[in-house]
Coordinates of C-alpha atoms in Angstrom, one line a residue:
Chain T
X1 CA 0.0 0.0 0.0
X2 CA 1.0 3.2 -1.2
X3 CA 2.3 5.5 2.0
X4 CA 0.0 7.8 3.8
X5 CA 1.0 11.6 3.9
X6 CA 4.5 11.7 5.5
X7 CA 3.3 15.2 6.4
X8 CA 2.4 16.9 9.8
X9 CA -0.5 18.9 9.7
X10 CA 1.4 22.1 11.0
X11 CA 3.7 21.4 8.2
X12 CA 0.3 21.0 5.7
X13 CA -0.7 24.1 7.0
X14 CA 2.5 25.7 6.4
X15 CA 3.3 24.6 2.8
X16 CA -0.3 25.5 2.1
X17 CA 0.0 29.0 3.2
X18 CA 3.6 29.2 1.5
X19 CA 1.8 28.3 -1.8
X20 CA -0.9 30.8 -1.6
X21 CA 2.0 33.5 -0.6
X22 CA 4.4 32.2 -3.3
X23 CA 1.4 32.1 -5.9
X24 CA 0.3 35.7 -5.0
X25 CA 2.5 38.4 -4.0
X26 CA 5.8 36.9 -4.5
X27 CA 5.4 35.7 -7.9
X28 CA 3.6 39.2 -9.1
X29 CA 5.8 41.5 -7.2
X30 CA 7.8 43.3 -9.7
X31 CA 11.0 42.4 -11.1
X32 CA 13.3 44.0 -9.1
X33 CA 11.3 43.5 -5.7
X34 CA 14.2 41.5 -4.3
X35 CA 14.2 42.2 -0.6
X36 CA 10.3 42.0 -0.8
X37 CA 10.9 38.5 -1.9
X38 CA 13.9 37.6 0.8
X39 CA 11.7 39.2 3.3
X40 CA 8.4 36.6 2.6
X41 CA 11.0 34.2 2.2
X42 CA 12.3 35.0 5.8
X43 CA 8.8 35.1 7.1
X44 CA 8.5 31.2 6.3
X45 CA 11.4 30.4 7.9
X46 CA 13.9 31.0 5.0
X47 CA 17.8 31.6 5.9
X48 CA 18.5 34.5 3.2
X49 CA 22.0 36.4 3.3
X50 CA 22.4 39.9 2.3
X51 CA 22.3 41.1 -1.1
X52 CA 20.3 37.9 -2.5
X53 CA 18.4 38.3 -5.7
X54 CA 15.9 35.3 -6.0
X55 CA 13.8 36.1 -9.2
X56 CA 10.1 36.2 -8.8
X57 CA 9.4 33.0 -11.1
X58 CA 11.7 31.1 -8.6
X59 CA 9.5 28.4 -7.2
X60 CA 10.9 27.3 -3.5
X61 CA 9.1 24.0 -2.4
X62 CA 9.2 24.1 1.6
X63 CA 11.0 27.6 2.7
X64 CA 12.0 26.8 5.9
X65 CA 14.3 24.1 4.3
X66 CA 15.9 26.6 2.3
X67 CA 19.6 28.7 3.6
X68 CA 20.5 31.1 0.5
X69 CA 24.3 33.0 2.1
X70 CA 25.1 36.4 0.3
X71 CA 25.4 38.4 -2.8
X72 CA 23.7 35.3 -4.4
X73 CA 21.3 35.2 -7.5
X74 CA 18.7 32.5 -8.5
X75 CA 17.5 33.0 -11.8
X76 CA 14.0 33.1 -13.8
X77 CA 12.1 29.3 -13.3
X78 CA 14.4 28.0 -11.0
X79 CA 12.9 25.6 -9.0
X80 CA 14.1 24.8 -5.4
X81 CA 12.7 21.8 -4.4
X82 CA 13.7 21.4 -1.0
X83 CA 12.1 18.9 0.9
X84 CA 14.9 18.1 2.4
X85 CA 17.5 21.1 3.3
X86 CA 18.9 22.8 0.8
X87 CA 21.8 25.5 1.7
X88 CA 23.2 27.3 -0.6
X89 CA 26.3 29.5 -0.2
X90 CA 28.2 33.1 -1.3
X91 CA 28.2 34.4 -4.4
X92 CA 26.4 31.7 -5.9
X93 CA 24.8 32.1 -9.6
X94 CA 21.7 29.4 -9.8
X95 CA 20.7 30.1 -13.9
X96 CA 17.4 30.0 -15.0
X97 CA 15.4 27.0 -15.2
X98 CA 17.9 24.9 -13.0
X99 CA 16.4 22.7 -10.8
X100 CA 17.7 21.6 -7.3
X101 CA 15.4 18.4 -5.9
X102 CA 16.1 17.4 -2.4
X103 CA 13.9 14.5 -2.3
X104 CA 13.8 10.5 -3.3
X105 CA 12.0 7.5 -2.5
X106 CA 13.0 4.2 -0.8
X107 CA 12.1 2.1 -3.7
X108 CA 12.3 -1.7 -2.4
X109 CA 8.2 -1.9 -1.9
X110 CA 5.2 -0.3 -3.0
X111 CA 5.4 2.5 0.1
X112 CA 7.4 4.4 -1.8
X113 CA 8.7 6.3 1.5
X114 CA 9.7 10.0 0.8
X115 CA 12.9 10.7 2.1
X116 CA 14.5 13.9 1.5
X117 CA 18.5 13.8 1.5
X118 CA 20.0 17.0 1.9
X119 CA 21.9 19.2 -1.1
X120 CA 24.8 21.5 -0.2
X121 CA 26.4 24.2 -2.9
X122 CA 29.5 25.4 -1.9
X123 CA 30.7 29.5 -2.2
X124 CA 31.2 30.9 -5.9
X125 CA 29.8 28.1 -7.3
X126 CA 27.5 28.7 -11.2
X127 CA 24.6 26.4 -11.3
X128 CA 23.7 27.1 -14.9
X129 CA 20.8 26.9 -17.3
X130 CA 18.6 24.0 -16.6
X131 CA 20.7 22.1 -14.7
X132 CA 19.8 19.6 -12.3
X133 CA 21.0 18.7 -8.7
X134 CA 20.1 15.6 -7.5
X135 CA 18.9 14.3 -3.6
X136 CA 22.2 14.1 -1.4
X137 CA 24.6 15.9 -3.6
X138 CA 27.3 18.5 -2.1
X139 CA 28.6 20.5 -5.1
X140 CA 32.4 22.1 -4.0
X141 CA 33.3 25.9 -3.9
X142 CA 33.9 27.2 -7.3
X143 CA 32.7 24.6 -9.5
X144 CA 30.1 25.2 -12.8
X145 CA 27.8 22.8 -13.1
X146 CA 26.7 23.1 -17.1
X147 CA 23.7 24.2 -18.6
X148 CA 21.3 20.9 -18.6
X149 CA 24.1 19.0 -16.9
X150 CA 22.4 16.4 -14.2
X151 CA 24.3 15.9 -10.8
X152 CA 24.1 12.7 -8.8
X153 CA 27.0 12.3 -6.9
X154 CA 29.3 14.9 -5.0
X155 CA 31.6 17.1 -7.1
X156 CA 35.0 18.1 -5.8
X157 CA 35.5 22.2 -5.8
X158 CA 37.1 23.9 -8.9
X159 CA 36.1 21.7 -11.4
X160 CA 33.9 22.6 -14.9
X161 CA 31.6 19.0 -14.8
X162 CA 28.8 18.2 -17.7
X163 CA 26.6 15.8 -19.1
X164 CA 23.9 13.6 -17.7
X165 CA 25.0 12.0 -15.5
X166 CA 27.6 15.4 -14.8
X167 CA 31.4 14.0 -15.0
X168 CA 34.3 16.9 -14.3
X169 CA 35.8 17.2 -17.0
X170 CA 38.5 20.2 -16.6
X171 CA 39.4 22.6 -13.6
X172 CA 37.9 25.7 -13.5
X173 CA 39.9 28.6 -13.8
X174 CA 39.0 31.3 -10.7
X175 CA 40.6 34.1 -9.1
X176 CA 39.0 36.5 -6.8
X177 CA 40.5 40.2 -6.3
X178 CA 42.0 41.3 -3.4
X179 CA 39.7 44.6 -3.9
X180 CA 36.8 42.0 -3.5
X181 CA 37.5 40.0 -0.6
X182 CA 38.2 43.3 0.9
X183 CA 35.0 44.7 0.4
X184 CA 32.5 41.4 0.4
X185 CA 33.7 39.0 2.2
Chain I
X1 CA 5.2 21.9 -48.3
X2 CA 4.1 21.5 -44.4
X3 CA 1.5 19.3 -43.9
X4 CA -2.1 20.5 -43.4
X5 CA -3.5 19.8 -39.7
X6 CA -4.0 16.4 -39.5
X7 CA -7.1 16.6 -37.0
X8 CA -10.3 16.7 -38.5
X9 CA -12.9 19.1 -36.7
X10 CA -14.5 17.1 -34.4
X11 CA -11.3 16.4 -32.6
X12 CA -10.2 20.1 -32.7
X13 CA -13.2 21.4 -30.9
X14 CA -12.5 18.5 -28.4
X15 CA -9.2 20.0 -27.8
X16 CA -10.1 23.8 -27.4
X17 CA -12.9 22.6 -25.2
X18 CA -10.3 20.5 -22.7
X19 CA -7.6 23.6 -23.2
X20 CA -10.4 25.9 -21.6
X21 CA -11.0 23.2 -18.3
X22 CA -7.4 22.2 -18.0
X23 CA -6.5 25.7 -17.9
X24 CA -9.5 26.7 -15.5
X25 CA -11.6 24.7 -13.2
X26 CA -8.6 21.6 -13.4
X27 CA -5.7 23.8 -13.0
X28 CA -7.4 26.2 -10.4
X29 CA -9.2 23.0 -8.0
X30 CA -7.7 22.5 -4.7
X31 CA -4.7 20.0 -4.4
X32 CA -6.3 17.0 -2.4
X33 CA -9.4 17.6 -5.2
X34 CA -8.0 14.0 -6.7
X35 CA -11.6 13.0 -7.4
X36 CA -12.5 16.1 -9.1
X37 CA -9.6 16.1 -11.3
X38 CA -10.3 12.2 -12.1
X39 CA -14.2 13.1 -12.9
X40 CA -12.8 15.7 -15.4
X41 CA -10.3 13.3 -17.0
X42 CA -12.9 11.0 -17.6
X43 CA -15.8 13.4 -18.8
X44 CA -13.1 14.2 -21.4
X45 CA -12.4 10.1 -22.7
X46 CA -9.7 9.4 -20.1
X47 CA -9.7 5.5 -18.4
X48 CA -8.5 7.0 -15.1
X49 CA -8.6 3.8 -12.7
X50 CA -9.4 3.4 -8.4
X51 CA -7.6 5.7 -6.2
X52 CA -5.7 7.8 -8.6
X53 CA -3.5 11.2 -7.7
X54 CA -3.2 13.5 -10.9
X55 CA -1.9 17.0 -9.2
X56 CA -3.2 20.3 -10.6
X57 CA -0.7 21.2 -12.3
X58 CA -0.4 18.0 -14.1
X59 CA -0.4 18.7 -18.5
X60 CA -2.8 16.2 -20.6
X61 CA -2.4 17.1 -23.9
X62 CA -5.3 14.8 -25.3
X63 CA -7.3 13.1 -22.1
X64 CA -9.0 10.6 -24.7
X65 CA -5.8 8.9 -25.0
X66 CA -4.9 8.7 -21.6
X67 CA -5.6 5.3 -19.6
X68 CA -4.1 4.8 -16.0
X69 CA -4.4 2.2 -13.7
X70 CA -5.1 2.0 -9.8
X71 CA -3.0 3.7 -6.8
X72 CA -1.1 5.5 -9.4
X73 CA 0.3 9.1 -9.0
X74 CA 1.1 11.8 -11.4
X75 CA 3.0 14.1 -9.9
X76 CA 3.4 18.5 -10.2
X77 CA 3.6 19.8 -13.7
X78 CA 4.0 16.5 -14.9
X79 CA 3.3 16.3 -19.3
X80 CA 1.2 14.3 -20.3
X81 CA 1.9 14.6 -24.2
X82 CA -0.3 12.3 -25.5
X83 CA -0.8 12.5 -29.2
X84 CA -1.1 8.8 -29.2
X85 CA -2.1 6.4 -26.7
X86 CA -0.3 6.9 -23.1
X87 CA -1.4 3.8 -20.9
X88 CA 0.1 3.5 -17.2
X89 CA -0.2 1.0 -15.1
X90 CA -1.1 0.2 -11.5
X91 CA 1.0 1.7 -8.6
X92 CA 2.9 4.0 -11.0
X93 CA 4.3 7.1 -9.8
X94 CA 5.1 9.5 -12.4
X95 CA 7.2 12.5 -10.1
X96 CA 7.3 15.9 -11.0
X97 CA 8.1 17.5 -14.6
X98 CA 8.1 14.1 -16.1
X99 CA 7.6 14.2 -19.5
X100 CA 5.5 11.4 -21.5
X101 CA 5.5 12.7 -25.1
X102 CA 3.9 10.4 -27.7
X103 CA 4.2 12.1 -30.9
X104 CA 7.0 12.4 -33.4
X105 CA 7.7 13.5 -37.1
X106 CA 7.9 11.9 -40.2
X107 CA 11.6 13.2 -41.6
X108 CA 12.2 12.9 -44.9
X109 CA 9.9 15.7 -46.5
X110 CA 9.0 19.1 -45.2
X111 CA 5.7 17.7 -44.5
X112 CA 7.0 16.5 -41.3
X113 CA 3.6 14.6 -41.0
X114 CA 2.8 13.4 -37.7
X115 CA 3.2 10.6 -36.2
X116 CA 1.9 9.3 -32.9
X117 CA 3.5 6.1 -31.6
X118 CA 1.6 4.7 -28.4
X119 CA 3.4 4.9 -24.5
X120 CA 3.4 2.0 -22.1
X121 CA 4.1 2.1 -18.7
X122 CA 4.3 -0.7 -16.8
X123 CA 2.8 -1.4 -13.3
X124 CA 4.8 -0.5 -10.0
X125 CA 7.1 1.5 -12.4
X126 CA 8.7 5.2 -11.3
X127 CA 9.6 7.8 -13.8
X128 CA 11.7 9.7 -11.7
X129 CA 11.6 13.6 -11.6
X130 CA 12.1 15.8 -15.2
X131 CA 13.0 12.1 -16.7
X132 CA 11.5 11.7 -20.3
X133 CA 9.8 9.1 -22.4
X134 CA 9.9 9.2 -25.7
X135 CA 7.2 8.0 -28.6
X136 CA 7.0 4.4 -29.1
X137 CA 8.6 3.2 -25.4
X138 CA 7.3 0.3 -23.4
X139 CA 8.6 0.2 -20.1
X140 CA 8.6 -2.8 -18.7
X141 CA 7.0 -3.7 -14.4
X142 CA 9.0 -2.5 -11.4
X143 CA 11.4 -0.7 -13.6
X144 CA 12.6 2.8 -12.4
X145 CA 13.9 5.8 -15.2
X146 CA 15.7 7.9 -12.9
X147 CA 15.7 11.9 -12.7
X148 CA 16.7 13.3 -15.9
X149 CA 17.0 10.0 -17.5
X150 CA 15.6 10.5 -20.9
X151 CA 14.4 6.6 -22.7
X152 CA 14.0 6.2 -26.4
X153 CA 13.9 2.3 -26.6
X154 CA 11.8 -0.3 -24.6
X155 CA 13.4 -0.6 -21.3
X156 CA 12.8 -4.1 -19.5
X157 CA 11.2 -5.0 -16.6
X158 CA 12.8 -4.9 -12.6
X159 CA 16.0 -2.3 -13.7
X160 CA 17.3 0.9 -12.6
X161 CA 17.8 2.9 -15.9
X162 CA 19.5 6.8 -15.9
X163 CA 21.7 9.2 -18.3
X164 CA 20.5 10.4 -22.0
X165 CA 20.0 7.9 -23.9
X166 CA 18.7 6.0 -20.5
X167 CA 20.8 2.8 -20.1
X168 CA 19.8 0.1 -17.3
X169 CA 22.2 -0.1 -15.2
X170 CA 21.4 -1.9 -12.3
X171 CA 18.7 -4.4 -11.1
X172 CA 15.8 -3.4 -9.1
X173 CA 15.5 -5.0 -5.8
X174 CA 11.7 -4.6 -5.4
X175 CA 9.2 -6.8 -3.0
X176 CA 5.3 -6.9 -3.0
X177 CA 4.4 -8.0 0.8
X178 CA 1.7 -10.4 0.4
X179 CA -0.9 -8.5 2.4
X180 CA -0.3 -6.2 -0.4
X181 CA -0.9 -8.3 -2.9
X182 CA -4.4 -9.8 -1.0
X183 CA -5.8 -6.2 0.0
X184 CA -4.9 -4.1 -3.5
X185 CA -4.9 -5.9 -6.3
Chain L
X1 CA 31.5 42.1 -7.0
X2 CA 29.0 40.9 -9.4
X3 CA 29.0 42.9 -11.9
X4 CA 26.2 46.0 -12.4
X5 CA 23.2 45.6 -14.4
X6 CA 24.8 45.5 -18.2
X7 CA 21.6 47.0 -20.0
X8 CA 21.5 50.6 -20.8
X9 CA 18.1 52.2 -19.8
X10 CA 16.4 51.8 -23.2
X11 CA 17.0 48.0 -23.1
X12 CA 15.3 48.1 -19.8
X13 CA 12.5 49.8 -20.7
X14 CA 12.0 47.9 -23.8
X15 CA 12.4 44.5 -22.0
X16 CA 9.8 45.9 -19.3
X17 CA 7.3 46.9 -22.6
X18 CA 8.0 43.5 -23.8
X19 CA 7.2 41.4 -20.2
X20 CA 3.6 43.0 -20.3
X21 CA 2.8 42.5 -24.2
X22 CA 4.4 38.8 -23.7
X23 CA 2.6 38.3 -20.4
X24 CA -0.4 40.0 -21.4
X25 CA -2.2 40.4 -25.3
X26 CA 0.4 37.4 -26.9
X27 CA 0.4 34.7 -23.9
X28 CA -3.9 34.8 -23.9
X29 CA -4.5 35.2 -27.4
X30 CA -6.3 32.9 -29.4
X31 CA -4.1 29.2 -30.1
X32 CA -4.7 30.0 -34.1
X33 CA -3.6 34.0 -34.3
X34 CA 0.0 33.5 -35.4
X35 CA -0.4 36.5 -37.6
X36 CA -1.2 38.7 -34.2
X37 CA 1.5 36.8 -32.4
X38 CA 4.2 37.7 -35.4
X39 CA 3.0 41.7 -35.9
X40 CA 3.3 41.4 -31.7
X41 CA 7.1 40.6 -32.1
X42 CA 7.5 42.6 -34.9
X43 CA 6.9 45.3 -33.3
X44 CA 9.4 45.0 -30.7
X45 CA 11.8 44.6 -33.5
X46 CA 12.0 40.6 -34.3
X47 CA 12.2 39.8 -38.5
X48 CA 9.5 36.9 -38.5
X49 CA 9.1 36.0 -42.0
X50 CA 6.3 34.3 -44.0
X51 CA 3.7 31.8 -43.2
X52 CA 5.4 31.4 -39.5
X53 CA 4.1 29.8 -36.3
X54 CA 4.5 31.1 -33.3
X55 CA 2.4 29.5 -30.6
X56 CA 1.1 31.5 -27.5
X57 CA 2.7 29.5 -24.7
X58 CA 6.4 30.4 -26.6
X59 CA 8.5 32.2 -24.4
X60 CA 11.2 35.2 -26.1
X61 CA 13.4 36.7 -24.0
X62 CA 14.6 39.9 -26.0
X63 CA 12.2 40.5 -29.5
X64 CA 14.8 42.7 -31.2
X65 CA 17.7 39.9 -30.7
X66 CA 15.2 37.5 -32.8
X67 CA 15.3 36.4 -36.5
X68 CA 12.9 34.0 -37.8
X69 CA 13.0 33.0 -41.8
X70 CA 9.8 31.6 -43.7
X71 CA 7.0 28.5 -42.7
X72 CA 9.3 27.7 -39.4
X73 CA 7.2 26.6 -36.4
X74 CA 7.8 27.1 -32.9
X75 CA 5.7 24.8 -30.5
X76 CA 4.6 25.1 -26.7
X77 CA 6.2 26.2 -24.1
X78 CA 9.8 26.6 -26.1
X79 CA 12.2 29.2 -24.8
X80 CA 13.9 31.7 -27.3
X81 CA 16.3 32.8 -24.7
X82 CA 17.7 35.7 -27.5
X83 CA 19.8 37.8 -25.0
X84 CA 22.4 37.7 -28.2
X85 CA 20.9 37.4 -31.6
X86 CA 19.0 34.1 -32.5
X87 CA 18.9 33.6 -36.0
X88 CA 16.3 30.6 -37.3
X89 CA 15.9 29.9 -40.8
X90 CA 13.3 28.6 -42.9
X91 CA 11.7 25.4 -42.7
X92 CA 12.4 24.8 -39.8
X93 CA 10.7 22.6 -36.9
X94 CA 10.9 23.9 -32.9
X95 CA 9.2 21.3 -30.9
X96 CA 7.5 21.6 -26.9
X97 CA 9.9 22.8 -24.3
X98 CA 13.1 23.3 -26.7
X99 CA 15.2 25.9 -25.3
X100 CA 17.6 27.9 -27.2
X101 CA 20.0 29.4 -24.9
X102 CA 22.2 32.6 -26.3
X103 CA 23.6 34.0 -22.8
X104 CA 26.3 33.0 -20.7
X105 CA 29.3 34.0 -18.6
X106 CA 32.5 34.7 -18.2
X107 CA 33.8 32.8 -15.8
X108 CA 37.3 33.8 -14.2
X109 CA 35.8 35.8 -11.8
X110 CA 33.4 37.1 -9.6
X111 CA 32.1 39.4 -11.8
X112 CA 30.2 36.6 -13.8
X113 CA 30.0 39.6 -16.8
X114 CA 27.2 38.7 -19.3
X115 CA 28.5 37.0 -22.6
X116 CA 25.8 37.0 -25.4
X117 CA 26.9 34.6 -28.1
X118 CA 24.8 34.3 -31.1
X119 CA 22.5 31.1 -31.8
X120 CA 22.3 30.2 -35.8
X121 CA 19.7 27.2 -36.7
X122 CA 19.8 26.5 -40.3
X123 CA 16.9 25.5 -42.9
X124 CA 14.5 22.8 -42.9
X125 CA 16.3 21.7 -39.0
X126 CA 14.4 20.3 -36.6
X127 CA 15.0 20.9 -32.6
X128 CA 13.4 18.1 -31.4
X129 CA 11.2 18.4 -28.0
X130 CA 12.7 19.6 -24.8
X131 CA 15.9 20.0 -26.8
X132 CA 18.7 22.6 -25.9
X133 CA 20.9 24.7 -27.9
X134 CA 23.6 26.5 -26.0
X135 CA 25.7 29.9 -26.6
X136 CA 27.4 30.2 -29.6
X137 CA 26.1 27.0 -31.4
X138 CA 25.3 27.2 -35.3
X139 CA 23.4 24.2 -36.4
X140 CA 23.7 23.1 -39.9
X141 CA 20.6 22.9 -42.5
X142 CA 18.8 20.0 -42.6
X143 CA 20.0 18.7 -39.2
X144 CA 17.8 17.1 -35.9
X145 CA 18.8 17.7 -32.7
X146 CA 16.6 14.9 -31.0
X147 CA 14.2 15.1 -28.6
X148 CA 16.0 15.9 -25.0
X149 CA 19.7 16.2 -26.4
X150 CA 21.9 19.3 -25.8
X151 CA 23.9 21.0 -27.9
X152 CA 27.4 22.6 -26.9
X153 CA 29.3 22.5 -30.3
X154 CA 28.4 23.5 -34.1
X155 CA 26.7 20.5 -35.9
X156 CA 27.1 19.8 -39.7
X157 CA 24.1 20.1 -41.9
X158 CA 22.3 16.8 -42.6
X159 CA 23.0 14.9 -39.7
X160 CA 20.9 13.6 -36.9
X161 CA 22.2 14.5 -33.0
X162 CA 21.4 13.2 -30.2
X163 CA 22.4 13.3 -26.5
X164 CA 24.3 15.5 -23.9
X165 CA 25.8 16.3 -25.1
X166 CA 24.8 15.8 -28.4
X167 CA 26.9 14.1 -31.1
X168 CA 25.7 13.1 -34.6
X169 CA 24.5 9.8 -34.7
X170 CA 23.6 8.5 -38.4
X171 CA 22.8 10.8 -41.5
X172 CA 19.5 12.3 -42.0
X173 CA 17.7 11.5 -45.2
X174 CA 15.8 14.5 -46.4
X175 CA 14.2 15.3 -50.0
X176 CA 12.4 18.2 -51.1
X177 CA 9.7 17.3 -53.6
X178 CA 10.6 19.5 -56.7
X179 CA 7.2 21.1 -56.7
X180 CA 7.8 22.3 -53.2
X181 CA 11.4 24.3 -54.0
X182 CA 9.0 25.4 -57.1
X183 CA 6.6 26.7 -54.7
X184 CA 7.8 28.1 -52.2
X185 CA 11.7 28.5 -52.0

């Protein structure tokens, strides 16, 4: 027999506010309504650094799961599907349409049990176009993940990895300015 | 020259009439409003069996060629794409922005005419989240495409199958307890 | 620092126009007013040539990047992600959910600066559904890109590619009927 709702009803409750929220006044606030947007975010529980620009076409599944550190952006369509945590770090690009799914099922019987591995993306690190990050995976400082490449295992930091399933496939070249680390960091 | 449409008028109104209650009181019902959402499918030609989860946000292109089976799920903006016959089994679960699409192009002419090979998904099969199916595939029972996994040929029963073109690359280790068996099926 | 906003004013403001025509009288017109849906983009600066289909659900990031020859198609739901120019020739076929991607970054550093390298898609091609086309990539006439593959390098005319990332896979046998060059070429 398939598994009942793994859900408490606070957490029902919750998530069912969030949608109405996310469905109303985040997604039609205008474009550049960024701390409007970190704000609700923060409201449901959301960890969001300073200077985070999370597009209002973002969709975030569970906002209390979600830790965004700062100067980050996450672009149009991205979808942040964070049943389980999801922290993301500094300086982080997440392109548009890339999608981050912190959830899986136990798949020996019909139960199909949800469980929700976390995913971890380290500082400076590009998520790009319609990537995909996959439940458990920690992605290491300063790595690209390609556009439409599809993560399922950890990848080291400073690497360039691609394809489905992503393999590294060269280091990425990265250096941050003094100036910068001055003033940011 | 690029072929004429190849739906006669009967089918066309059929269409525009499920585009205007897809995209209004099916898209717009509450999320536990699985009955509802089953009525609809049906009123519209669907075979939608016992006990089945379609989420609002679910695509059908054309619900007259969409059967599913019992204690099956279909999960947030999944696509439905069926030009041709899509037919799921029991205890399916189809996760979010999978994508079933049975149609295809004839490609030797500019008429591209259309062609619409038929879907079949087996019972206690997952299509795991943003995986794709392509026109023609059978997948075979207890078989799981993984996220992202994208399958062009018939896939066998009880294996793990992932990357693009979708390989199996493991066996599924999957048990049906017998008071399972006796109370469901 | 990541770098400032790289639009001038008038891009802004032309973008902002666009959001509200796209979002607005293109996305809920009727499925069959492709005429409407071309003067639309024309308008905002887009050559659309001929006989061309545009559907509603298309989403086109910048109109004035866009270039789109005679009797092409562009299906549901695809993403003409034109921050450089995109330039689609005649003939040609753009499935559900294809996404042609001209925008990217530099990488060395924090600044992340906006590269915008031009998309070219030949004659009678066809992107296949939820296909990709990334920065810089000229596809050759005659060509598929199949359904799900991704494309990070040029690809000859007259092959078919499939993928990610893609790489050509067999020939693709193609013949226009004499009375169609008569026609229409």
């Amino acid at each position: 027999m398939r598994q009942k709702s793994p859900w408490p009803l606070q957490q029902k409750i919750g998530r069912m506010m969030w949608g109405m929220v996310e469905g109303g006044v985040f997604r039609f606030s205008p474009h550049n309504a960024y701390p409007w947007r970190a704000m609700l975010l923060r409201m449901f529980g959301a960890r969001i650094g300073r200077n985070v620009r999370v597009r209002r076409s973002v969709h975030v599944e569970i906002p209390w799961n979600l830790s965004i550190g700062d100067h980050t952006i996450v672009g149009d369509h991205a979808i942040l599907y964070c049943l389980g945590r999801v922290t993301i770090g500094n300086h982080v690009t997440i392109s548009q349409y890339a999608h981050l799914c912190a959830g899986t099922h136990e798949t020996h019987s019909r139960e199909m049990a949800l469980l929700r591995p976390p995913i971890v993306v380290g500082d400076d690190v590009w998520i790009a176009a319609d990537a995909f990050v996959g439940p458990g995976v920690t992605i290491g400082d300063r790595t690209i993940l390609g556009a439409r490449a599809s993560a399922f295992k950890d990848l080291p930091p400073d690497v360039v990895a691609v394809g489905n399933p992503a393999r590294a496939v060269k280091a990425r070249e990265f250096q941050v300015a003094s100036s910068e680390l001055r003033v940011q960091s």
